[in-house]
Coordinates of C-alpha atoms in Angstrom, one line a residue:
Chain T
X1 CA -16.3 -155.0 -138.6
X2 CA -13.3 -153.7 -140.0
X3 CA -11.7 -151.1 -137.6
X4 CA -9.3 -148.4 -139.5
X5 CA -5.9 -147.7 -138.4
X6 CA -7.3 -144.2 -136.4
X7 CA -10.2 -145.7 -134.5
X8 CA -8.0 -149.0 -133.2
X9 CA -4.9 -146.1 -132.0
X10 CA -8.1 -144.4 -130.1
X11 CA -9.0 -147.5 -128.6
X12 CA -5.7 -148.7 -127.3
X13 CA -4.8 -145.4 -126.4
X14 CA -7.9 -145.6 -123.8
X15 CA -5.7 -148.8 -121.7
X16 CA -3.7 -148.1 -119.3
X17 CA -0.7 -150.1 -118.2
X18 CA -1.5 -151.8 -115.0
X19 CA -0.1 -150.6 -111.6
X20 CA 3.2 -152.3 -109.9
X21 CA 2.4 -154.5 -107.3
X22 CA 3.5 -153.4 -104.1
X23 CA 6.5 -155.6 -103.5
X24 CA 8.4 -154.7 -107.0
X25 CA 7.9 -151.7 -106.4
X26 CA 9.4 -151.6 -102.9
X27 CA 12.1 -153.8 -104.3
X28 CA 12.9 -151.6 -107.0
X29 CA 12.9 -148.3 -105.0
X30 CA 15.4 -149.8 -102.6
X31 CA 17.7 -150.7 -105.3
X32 CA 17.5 -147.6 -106.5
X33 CA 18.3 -145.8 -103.1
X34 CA 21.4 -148.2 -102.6
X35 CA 22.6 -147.0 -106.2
X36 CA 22.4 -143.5 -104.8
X37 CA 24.6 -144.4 -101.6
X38 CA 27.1 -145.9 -103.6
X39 CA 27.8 -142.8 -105.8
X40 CA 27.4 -140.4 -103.1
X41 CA 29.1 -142.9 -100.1
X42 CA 26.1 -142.1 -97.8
X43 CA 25.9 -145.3 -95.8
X44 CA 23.0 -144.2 -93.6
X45 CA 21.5 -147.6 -93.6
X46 CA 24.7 -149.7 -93.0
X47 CA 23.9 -149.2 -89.0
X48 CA 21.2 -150.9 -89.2
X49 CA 22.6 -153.7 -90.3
X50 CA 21.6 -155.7 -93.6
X51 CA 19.3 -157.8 -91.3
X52 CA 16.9 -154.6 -91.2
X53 CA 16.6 -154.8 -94.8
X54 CA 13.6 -157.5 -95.4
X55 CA 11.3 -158.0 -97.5
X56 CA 7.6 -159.2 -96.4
X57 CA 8.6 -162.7 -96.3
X58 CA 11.3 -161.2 -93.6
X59 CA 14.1 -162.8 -95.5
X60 CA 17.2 -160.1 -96.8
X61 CA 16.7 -158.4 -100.0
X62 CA 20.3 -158.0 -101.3
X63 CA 20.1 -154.4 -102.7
X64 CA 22.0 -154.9 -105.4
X65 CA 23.4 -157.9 -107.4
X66 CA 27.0 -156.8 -106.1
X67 CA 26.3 -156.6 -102.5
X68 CA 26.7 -160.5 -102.4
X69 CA 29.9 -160.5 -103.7
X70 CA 31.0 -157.7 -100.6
X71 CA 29.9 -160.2 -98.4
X72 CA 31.9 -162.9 -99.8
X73 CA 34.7 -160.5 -99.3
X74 CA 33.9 -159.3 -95.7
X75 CA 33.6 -163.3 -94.8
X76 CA 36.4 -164.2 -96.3
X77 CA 38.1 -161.1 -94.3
X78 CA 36.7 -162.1 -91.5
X79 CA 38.3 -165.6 -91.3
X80 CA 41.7 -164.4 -91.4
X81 CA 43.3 -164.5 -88.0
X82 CA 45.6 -161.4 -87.1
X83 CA 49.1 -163.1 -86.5
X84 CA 49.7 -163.6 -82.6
X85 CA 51.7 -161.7 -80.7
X86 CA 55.2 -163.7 -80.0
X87 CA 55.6 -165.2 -76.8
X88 CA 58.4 -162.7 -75.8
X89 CA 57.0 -160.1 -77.0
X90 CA 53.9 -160.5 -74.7
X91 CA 56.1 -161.1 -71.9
X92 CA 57.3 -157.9 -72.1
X93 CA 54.1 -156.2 -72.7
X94 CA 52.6 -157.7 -69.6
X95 CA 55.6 -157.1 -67.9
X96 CA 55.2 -153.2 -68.9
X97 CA 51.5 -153.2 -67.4
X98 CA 52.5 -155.3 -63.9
X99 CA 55.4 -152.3 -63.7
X100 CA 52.9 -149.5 -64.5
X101 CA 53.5 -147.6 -61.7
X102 CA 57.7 -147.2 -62.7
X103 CA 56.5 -145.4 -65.9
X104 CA 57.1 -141.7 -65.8
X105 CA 54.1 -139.7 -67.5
X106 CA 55.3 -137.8 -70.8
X107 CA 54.6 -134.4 -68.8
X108 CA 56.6 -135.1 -65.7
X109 CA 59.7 -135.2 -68.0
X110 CA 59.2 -132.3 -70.3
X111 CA 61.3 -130.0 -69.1
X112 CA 61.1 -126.5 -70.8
X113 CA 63.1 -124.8 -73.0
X114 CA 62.4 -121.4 -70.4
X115 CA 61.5 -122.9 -66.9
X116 CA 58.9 -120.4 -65.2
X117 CA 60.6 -117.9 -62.7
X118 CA 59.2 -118.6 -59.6
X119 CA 61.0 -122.1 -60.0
X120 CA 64.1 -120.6 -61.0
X121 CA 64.0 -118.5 -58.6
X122 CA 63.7 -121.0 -55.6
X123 CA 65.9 -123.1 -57.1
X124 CA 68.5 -120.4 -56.7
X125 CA 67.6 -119.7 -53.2
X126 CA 68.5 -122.9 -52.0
X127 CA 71.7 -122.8 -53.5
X128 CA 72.0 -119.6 -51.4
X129 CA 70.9 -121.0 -48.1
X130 CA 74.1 -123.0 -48.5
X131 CA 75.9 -120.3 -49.1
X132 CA 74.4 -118.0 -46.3
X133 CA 76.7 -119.6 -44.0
X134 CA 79.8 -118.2 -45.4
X135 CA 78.2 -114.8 -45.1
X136 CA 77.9 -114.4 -41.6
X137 CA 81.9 -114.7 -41.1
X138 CA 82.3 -112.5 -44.7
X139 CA 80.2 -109.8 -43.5
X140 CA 81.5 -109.8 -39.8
X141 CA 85.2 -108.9 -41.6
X142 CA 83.9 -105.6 -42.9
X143 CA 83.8 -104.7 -39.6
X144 CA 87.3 -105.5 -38.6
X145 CA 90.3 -103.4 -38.4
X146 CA 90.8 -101.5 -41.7
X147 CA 92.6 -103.8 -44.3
X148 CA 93.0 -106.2 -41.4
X149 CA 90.8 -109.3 -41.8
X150 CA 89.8 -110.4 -38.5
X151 CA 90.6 -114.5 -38.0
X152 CA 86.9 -116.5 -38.9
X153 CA 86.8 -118.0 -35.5
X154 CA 87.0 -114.8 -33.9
X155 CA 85.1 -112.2 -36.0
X156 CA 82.3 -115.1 -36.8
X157 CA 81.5 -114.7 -33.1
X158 CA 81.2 -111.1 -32.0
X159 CA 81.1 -107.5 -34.1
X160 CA 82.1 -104.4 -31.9
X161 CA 81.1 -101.6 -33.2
X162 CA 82.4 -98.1 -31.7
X163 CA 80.1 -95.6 -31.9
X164 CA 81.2 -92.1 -32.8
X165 CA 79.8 -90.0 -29.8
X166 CA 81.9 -92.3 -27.1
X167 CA 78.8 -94.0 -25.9
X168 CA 79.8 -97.5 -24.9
X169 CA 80.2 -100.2 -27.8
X170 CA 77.7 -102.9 -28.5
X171 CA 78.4 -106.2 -29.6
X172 CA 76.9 -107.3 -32.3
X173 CA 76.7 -111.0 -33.3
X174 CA 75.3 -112.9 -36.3
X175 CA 71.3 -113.3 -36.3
X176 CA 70.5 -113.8 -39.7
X177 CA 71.7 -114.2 -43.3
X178 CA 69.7 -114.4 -46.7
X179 CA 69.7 -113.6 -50.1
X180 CA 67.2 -112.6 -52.0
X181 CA 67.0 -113.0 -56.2
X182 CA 66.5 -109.3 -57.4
X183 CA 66.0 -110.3 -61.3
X184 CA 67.6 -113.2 -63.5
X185 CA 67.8 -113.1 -67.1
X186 CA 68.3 -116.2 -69.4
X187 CA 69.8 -115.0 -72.5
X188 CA 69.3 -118.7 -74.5
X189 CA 72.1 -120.4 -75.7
X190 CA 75.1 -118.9 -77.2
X191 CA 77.8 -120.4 -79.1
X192 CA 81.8 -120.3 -77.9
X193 CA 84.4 -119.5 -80.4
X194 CA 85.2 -123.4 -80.7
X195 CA 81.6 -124.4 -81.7
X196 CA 80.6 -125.2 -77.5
X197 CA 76.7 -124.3 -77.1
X198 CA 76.7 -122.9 -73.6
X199 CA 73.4 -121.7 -71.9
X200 CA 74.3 -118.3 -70.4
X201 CA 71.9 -116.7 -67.6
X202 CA 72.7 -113.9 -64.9
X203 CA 71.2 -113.6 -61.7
X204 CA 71.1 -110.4 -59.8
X205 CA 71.0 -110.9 -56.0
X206 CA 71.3 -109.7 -52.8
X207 CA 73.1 -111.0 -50.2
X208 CA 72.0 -109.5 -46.7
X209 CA 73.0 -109.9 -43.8
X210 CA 71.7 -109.0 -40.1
X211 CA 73.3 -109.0 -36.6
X212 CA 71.7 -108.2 -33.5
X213 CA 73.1 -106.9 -30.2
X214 CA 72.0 -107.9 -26.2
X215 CA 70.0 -105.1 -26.1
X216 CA 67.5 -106.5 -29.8
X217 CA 69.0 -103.6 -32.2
X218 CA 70.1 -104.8 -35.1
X219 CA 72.5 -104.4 -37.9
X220 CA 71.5 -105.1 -41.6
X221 CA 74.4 -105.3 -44.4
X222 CA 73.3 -105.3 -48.0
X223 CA 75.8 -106.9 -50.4
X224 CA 74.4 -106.5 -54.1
X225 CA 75.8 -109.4 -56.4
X226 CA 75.8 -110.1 -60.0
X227 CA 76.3 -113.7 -61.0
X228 CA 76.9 -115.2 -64.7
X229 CA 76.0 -118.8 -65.2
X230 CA 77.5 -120.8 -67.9
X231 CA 76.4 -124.3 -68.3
X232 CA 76.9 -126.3 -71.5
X233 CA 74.2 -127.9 -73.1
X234 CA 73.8 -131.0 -74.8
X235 CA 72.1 -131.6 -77.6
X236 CA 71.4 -134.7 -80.6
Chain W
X1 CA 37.5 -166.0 -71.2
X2 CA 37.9 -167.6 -68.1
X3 CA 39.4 -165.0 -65.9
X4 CA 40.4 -167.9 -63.2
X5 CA 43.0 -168.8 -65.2
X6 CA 46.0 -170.2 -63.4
X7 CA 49.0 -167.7 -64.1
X8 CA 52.3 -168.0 -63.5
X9 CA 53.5 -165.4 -60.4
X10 CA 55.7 -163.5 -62.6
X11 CA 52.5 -162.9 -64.7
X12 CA 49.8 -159.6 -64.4
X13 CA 46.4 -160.4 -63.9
X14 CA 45.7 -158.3 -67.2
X15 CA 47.9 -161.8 -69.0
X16 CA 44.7 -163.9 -69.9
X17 CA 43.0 -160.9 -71.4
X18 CA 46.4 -160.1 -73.4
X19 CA 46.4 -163.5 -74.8
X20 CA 43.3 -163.0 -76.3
X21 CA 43.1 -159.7 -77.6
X22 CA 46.7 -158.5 -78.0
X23 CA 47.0 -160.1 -81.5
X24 CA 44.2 -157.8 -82.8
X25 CA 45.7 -154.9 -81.1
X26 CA 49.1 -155.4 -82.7
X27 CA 47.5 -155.6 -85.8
X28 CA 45.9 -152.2 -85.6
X29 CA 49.4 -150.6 -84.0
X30 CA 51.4 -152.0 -87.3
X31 CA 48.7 -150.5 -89.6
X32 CA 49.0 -147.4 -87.2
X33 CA 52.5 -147.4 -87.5
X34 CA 56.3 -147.9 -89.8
X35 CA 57.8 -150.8 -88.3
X36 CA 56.7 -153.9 -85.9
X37 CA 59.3 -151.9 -83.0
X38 CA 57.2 -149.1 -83.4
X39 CA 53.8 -151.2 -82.9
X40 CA 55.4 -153.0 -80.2
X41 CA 56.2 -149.5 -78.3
X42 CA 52.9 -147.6 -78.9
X43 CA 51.0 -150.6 -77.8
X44 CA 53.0 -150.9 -74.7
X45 CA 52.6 -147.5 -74.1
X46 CA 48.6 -147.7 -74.3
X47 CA 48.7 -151.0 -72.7
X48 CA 51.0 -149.1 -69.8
X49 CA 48.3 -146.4 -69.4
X50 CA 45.6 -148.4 -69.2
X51 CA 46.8 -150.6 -66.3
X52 CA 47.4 -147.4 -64.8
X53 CA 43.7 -146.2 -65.1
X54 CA 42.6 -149.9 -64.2
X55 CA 44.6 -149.9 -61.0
X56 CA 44.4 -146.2 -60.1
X57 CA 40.6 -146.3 -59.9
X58 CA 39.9 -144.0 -62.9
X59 CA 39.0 -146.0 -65.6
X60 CA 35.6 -145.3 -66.7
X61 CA 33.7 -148.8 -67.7
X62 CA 34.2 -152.2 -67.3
X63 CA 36.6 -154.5 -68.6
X64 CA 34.3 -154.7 -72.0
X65 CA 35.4 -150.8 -72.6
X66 CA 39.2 -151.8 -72.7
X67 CA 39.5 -152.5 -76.6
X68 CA 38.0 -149.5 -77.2
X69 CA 40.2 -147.2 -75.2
X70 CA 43.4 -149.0 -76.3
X71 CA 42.2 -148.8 -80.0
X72 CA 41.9 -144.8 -79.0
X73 CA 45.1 -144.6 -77.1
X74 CA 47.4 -146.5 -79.6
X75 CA 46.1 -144.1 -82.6
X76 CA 47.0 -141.3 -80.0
X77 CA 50.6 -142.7 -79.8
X78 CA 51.0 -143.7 -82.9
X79 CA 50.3 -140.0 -84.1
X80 CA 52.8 -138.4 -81.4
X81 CA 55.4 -141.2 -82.7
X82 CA 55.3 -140.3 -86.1
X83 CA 55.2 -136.5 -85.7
X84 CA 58.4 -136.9 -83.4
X85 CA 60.0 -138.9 -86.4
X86 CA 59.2 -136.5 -89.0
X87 CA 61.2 -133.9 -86.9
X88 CA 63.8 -135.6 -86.0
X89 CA 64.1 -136.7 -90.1
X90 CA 64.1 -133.2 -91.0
X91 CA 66.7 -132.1 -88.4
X92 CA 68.8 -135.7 -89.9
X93 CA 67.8 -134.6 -93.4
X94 CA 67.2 -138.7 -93.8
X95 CA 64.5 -140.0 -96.1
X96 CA 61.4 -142.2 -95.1
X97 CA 63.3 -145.7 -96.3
X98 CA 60.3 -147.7 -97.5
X99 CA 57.0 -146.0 -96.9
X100 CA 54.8 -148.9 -98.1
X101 CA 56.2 -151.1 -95.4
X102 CA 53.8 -149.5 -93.1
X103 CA 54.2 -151.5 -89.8
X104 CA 55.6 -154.5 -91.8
X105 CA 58.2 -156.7 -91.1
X106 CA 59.4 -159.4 -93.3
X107 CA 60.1 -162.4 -90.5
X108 CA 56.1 -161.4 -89.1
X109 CA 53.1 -161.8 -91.1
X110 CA 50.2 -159.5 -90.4
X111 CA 47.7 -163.0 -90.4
X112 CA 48.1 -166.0 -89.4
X113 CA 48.3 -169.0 -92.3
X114 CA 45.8 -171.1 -93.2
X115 CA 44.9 -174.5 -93.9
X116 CA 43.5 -173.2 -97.9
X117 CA 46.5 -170.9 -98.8
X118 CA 44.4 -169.8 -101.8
X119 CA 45.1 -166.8 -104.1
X120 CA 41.9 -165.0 -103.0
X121 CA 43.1 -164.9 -99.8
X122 CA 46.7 -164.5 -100.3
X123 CA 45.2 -161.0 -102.6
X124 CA 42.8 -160.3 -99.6
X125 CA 46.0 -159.8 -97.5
X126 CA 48.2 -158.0 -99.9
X127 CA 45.4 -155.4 -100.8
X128 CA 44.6 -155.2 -97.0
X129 CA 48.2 -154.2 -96.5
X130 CA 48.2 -152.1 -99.7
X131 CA 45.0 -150.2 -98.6
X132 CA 45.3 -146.5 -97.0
X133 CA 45.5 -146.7 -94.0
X134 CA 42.4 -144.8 -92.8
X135 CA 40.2 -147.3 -95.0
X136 CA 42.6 -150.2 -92.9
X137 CA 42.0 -149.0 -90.0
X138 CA 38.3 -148.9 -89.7
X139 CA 38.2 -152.9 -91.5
X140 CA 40.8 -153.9 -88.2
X141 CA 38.5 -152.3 -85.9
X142 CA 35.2 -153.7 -87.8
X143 CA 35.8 -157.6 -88.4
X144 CA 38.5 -158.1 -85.5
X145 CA 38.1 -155.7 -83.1
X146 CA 34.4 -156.1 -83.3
X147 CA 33.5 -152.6 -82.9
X148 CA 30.6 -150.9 -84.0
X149 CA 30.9 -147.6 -86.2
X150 CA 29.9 -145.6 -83.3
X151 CA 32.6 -146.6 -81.2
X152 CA 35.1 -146.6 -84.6
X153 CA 34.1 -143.0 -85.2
X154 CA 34.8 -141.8 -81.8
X155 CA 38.2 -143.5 -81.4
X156 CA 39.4 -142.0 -85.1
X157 CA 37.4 -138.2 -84.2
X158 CA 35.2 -139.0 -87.1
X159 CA 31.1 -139.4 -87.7
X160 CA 29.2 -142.5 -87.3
X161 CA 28.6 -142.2 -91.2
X162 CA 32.0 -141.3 -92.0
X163 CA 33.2 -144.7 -90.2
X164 CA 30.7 -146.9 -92.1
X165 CA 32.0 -145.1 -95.0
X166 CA 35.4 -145.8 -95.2
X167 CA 34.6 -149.3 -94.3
X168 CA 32.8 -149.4 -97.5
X169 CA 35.3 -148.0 -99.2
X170 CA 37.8 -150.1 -97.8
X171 CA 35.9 -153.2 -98.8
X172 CA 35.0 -152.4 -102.6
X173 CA 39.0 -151.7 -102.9
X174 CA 40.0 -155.0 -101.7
X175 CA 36.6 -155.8 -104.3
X176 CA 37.8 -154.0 -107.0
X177 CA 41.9 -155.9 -106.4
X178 CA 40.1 -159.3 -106.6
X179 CA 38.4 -158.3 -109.9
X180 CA 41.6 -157.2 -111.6
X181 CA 43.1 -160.4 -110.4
X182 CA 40.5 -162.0 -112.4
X183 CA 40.9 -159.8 -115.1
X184 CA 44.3 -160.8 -115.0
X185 CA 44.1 -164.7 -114.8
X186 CA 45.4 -164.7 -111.3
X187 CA 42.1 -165.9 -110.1

């Protein structure tokens, strides 16, 4: 029978291709995802691990033809031995960690720029308990005869004080001496004529001063001060 | 390891497990870093504060955690070196000398030689040195630190996926510097 050109198109036309087996395509859609994590650099599956990636014989499907060729690389990469650390070298790095406890955390040697004022402030106070001494024998000379200075040994001792009303007088002799910091102001650094960067604060105090007599009154002298510190600063 | 090792007195107890690992550490500190001094002092200074953890009590983990918090800790230092460089070049007004020596230094090697000096691996190590450095980074703590990409992603602040990516990366550069070695005739 002779078939013409239209009837044998119908016929073929009626066959259809037949389906992928399961394992090409499985193979081929794996390749295809690995081509899509290579353009967008999604290595979700890298984790996992290539061993994760079998086939159903449970041997490794590369996923694509150049993913051999990485591993050559990473083995290759992975035979190369970091160079070792000199011997003196690592002396002194395991000398560091034996003397751990002489290092000086970063923080504890910061030192700011503008210290906080309560540190300021009883940093200055000691320098003032020193001081306080000298006030007690200062402050017993305001009571002396008038532009007569009493001697220190004597005046440091004993304060007489003669009332107006011609009551007795009452000795008065040194109970306590303090100062306190009323404000402080640290104006930065400033710059001398001749180039010297010198950090310049001021302290307002109060140096007070208190003597008591036999029978527990006391006497309180308030000396106001205003003090100007200059202290050079070094810098790179 | 075997941590019974006879040491000499003048030796810490952390000296075996320095042997062992501090060659991979150094390597990660010169690719963290400008010059072998400067990989010497931020790996003595995460070295420093680790012993101080391990003695103090306040190390969390075992002695298996230790890579991983000195690969942290000499990034961290590494970073606060370099920023501290930068400003004291700009107060100097001095120019970075050689910024492709990255933790370099001409009398050290970064590897150890081998027995089959061959050009593949003599262009492995050059494009390994070559490679930016947060592609570097992630291959040091991957083949020789023997991290995973969890561990690499917390230590650099970056994603599980992100790690795994830049080791990618990283590898099909030093890929694509073999092939143009070929291409060349080199290989």
């Amino acid at each position: 029978m002779n078939l013409d050109r239209i009837q044998v198109e119908e016929e073929l036309a009626k066959l259809a291709p037949a389906p992928l087996p399961e394992s090409l395509l499985e193979r081929f859609d794996r390749a295809m995802g690995a081509a899509v994590e290579s353009v967008r650099g999604d290595d979700v599956g890298l984790e996992r691990g290539r061993d994760e990636v079998k086939g159903d014989s449970g041997a490794e499907i590369p996923l694509f033809a150049a993913e051999s060729e990485l591993d050559a690389i990473e083995k290759g990469l992975r035979g190369m031995v970091p160079y070792g650390v000199p011997e003196d070298m690592l002396s002194r790095l395991d000398d560091a960690m034996s003397r751990w406890h002489e290092e000086v955390p970063l923080e504890e040697k910061v030192i700011a720029i503008h210290p906080e004022a309560d540190n300021e402030a009883s940093s200055w106070l000691g320098l003032r308990a020193v001081a306080a001494v000298g006030l007690l024998g200062a402050a017993a000379a305001l009571f002396t005869g008038a532009g007569q200075p009493a001697s220190m040994a004597e005046s440091s001792e004993r304060i007489t004080v003669s009332p107006q009303d011609g009551a007795a007088s009452a000795f008065f002799s040194p109970a306590d001496a303090r100062t306190s910091v009323i404000s402080k102001n640290n104006h930065g650094v400033i710059w001398t004529a001749n180039g010297q960067p010198i950090r310049y604060k001021d302290v307002f105090v109060t140096n007070r001063v208190q003597f008591a007599n036999e029978r527990g009154e006391r006497l309180t002298v308030d000396e106001p001060k205003r003090e100007l510190i200059l202290t050079p600063v070094k810098f790179d | 390891m075997n941590l019974a090792t006879v040491k000499t007195p003048d030796q810490s107890r952390f000296r075996p497990w320095l042997e062992e690992h501090g060659s991979k550490l150094l390597l990660f500190a010169r690719q963290q870093t400008r010059s072998l001094a400067d990989a010497e002092d931020v790996l003595q200074d995460a070295l420093v504060k680790l012993a101080r953890k391990v003695e103090e009590g306040t190390f969390l983990g075992d002695e298996g955690a230790w890579l991983s918090f000195l690969y942290t800790q000499i990034r961290r230092e590494a970073i606060d070196l370099g920023r501290k460089e930068d400003r004291r070049r700009k107060r100097e007004e001095k120019v970075v000398k050689d910024e492709t020596s990255l933790g370099r230094n001409i009398e050290m090697p970064m590897f150890e030689e081998s027995e089959s000096e061959d050009e593949q691996r003599r262009i492995l190590v050059q494009g390994l040195e070559r490679l930016p450095k947060k592609f570097a980074e992630v291959i040091s703590m991957k083949l020789w630190g023997e991290r995973t990409f969890a561990e690499i992603g917390e230590a650099l602040g970056v994603s599980l996926n992100t790690a795994a990516s830049r080791y990618r990366y990283g590898i099909k550069a030093l890929r694509n510097e073999l092939a143009e070695a070929r291409d060349r005739g080199d290989l």
